[in-house]
CSV table of C-alpha atoms in Angstrom, one decimal:
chain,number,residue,atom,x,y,z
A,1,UNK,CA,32.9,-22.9,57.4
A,2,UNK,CA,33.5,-25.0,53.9
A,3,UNK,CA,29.3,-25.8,54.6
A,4,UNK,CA,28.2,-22.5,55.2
A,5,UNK,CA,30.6,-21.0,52.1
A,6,UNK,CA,28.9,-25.0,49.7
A,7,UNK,CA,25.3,-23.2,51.0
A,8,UNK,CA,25.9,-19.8,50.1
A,9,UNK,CA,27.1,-20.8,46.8
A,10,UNK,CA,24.0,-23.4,46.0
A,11,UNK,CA,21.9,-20.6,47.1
A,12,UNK,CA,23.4,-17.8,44.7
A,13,UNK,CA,23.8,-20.7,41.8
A,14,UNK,CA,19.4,-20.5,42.7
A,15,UNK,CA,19.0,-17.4,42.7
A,16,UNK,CA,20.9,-16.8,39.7
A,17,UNK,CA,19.1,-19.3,37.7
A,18,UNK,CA,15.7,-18.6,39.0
A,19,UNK,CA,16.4,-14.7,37.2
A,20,UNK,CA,18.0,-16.2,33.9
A,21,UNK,CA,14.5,-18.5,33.9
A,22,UNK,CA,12.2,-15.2,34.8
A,23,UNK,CA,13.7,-12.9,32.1
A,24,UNK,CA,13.4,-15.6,29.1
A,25,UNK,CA,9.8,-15.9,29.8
A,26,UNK,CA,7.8,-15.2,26.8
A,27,UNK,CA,4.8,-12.3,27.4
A,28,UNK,CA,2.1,-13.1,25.2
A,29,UNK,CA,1.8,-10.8,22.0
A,30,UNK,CA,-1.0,-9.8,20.3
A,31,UNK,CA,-1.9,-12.3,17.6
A,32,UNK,CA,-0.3,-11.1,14.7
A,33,UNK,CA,1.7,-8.3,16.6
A,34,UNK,CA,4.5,-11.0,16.2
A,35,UNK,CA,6.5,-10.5,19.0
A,36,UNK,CA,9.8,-11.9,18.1
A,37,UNK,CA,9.5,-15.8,18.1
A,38,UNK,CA,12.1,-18.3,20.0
A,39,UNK,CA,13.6,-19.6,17.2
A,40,UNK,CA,14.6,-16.2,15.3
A,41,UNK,CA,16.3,-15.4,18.7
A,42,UNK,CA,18.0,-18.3,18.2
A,43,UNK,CA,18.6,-17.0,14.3
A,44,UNK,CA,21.9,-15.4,13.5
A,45,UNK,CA,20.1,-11.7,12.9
A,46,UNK,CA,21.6,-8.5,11.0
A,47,UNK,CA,21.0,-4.7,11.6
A,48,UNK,CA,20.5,-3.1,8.2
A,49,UNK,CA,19.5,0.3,7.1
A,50,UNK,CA,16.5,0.4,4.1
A,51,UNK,CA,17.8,2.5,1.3
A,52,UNK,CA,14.5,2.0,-1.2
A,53,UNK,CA,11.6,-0.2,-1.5
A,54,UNK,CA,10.8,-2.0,-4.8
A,55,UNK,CA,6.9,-2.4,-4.1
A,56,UNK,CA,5.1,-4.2,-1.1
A,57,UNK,CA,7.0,-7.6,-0.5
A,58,UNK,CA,10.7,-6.1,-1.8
A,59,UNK,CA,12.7,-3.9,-0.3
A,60,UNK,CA,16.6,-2.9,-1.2
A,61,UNK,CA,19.0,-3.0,2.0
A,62,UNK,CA,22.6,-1.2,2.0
A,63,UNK,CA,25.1,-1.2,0.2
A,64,UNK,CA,22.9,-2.5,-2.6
A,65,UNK,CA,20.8,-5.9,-1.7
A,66,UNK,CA,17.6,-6.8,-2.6
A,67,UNK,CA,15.6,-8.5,-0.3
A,68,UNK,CA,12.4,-10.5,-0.9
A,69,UNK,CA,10.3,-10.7,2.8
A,70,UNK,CA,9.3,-14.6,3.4
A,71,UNK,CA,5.8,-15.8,3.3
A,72,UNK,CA,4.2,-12.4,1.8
A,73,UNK,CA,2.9,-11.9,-1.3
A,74,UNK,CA,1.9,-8.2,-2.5
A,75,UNK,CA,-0.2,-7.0,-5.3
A,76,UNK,CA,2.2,-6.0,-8.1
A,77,UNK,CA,3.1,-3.0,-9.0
A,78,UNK,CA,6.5,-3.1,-11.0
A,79,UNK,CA,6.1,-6.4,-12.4
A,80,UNK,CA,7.4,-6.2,-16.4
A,81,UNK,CA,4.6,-8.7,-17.6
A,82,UNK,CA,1.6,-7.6,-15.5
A,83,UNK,CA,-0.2,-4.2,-15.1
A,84,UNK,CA,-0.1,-2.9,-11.4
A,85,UNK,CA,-2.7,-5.0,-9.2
A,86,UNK,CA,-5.3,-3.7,-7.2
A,87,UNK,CA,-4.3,-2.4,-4.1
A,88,UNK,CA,-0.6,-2.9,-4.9
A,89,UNK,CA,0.3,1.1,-4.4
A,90,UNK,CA,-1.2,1.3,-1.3
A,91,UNK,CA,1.1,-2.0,-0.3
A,92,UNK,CA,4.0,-0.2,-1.6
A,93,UNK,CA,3.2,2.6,0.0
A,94,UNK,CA,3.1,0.9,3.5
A,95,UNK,CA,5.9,-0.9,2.9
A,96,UNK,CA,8.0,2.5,2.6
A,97,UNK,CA,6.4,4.3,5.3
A,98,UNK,CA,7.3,1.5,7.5
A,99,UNK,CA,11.1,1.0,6.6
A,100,UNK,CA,12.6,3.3,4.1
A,101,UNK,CA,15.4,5.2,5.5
A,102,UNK,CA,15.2,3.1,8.6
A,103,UNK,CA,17.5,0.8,10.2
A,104,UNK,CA,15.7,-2.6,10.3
A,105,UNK,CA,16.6,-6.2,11.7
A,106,UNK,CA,16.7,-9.1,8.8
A,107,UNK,CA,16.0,-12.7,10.0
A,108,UNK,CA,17.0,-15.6,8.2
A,109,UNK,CA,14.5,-18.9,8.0
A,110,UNK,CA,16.8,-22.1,8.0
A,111,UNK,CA,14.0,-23.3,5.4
A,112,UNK,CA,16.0,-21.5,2.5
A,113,UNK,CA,19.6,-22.8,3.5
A,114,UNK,CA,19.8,-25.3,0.9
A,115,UNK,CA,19.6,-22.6,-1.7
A,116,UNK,CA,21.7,-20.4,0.6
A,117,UNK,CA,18.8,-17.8,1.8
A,118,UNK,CA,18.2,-16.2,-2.1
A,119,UNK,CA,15.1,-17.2,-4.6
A,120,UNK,CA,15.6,-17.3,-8.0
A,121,UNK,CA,16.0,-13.7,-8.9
A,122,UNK,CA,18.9,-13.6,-6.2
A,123,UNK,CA,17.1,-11.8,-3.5
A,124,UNK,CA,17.8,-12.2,-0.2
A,125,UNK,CA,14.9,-14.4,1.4
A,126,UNK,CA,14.1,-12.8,5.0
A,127,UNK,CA,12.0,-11.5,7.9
A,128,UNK,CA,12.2,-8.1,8.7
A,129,UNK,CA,11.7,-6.9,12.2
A,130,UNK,CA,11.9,-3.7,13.9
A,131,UNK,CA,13.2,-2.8,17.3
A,132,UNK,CA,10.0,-3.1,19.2
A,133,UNK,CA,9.9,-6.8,17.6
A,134,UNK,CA,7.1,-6.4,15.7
A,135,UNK,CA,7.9,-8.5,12.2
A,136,UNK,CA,6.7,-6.3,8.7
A,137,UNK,CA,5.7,-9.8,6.9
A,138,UNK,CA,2.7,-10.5,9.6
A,139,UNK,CA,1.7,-7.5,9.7
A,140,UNK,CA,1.6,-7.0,5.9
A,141,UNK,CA,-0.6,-9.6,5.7
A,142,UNK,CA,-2.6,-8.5,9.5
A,143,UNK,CA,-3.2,-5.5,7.6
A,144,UNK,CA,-4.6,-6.9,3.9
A,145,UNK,CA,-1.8,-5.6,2.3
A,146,UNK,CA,-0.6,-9.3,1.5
A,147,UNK,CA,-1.8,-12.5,1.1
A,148,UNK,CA,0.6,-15.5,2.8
A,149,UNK,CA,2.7,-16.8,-0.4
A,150,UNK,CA,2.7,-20.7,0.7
A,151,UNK,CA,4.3,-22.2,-2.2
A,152,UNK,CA,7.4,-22.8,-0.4
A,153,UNK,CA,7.8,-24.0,3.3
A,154,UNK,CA,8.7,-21.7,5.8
A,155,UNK,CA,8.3,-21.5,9.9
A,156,UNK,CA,5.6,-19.2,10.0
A,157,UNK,CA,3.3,-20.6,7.7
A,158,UNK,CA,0.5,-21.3,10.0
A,159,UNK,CA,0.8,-17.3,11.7
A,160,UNK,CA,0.7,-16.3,8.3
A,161,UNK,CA,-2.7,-18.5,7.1
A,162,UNK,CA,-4.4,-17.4,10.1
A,163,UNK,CA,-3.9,-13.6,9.6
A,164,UNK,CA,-4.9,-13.9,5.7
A,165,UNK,CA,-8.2,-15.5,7.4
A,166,UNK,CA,-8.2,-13.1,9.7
A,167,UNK,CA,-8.0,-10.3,7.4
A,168,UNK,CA,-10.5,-11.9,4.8
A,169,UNK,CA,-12.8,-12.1,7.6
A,170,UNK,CA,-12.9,-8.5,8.3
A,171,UNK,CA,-13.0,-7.5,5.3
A,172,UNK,CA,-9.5,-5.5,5.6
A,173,UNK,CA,-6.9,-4.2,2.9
A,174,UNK,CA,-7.4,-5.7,-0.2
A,175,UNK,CA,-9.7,-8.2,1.0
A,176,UNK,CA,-12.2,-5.1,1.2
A,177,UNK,CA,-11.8,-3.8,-2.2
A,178,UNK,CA,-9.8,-6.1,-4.6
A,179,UNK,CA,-11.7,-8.6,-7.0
A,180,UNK,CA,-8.4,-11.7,-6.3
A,181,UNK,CA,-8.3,-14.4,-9.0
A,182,UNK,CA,-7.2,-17.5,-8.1
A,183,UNK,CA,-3.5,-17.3,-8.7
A,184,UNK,CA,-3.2,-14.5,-5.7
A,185,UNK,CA,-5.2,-16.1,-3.6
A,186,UNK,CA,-3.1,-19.3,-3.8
A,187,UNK,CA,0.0,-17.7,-3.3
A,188,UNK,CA,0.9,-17.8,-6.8
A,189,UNK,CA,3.7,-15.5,-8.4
């Protein structure tokens, strides 16, 4: 009886791990669809809701936080010392019709922990996801709407290089339309 009861109990311990290891497979995404990655599951994430956005790469969070998405850059459009950038309303425009007055997921990249996840202007340094998973900064840049800012490290630098060549390669966004000097297309600020 204490055999058949040790079996019954190996076999369910199985079974039970056999359906934990089936439901953390990882389907493939679409490159650039950026299905959430391992290690922002592993990230300590927070719902927000988008009350404004700022321009293309900057959106405000409530009650009242700036937050500066990771690895993007965005033609300007509010900058006090430059006049708005090609392609930076339609950017901005993007940007709002994707998040503004919508609840959003931020993910924080362990890359920016020494300066406690803000850049020098005291934004909040993030990712922002939506519920289907699909991360705004990739497809910012997917879309031509962005450049990837590489001047600082950050875990999705190589996604983010190969969907600026990507986009450059088709011709898409800005890439299509916008005469870049050398400072954008560097990732320069």
């Amino acid at each position: 009886m204490i055999m058949r009861v040790t079996i019954l109990f190996l076999l369910g311990l199985l079974a039970a791990a056999a359906l934990e290891a089936g439901s953390t497979v990882d389907r493939e995404a679409p490159f650039g669809i950026s299905e959430q990655s391992r290690e922002s599951r592993n990230e300590i994430s927070e719902k927000r809701f988008v009350i404004r956005v700022i321009d293309g790469d900057t959106i405000v969070v409530g009650p009242n936080e700036k937050v500066r998405l990771i690895g993007v850059d965005t033609p300007e459009t509010v900058h006090p010392k430059k006049a708005v950038q090609c392609f930076g309303k339609d950017a901005k425009e993007f940007t709002r019709n994707m998040v503004e007055r919508k609840s959003i997921r931020l993910v924080l990249d362990n890359a920016n922990a020494a300066r406690n996840h803000k850049d020098r202007y005291g934004r909040t340094l993030a990712y922002v996801y939506f519920d289907d998973s699909t991360m705004l900064n990739a497809e910012l840049i997917r879309r031509g709407y962005a450049h990837a800012y590489t001047r600082f490290p950050f875990r999705h630098v190589v996604e983010f290089r190969q969907l600026e060549r990507m986009a450059r390669s088709q011709a898409v966004g800005l890439w299509s339309s916008c005469q870049l000097n050398s400072s954008q297309a560097t990732g320069g600020n």
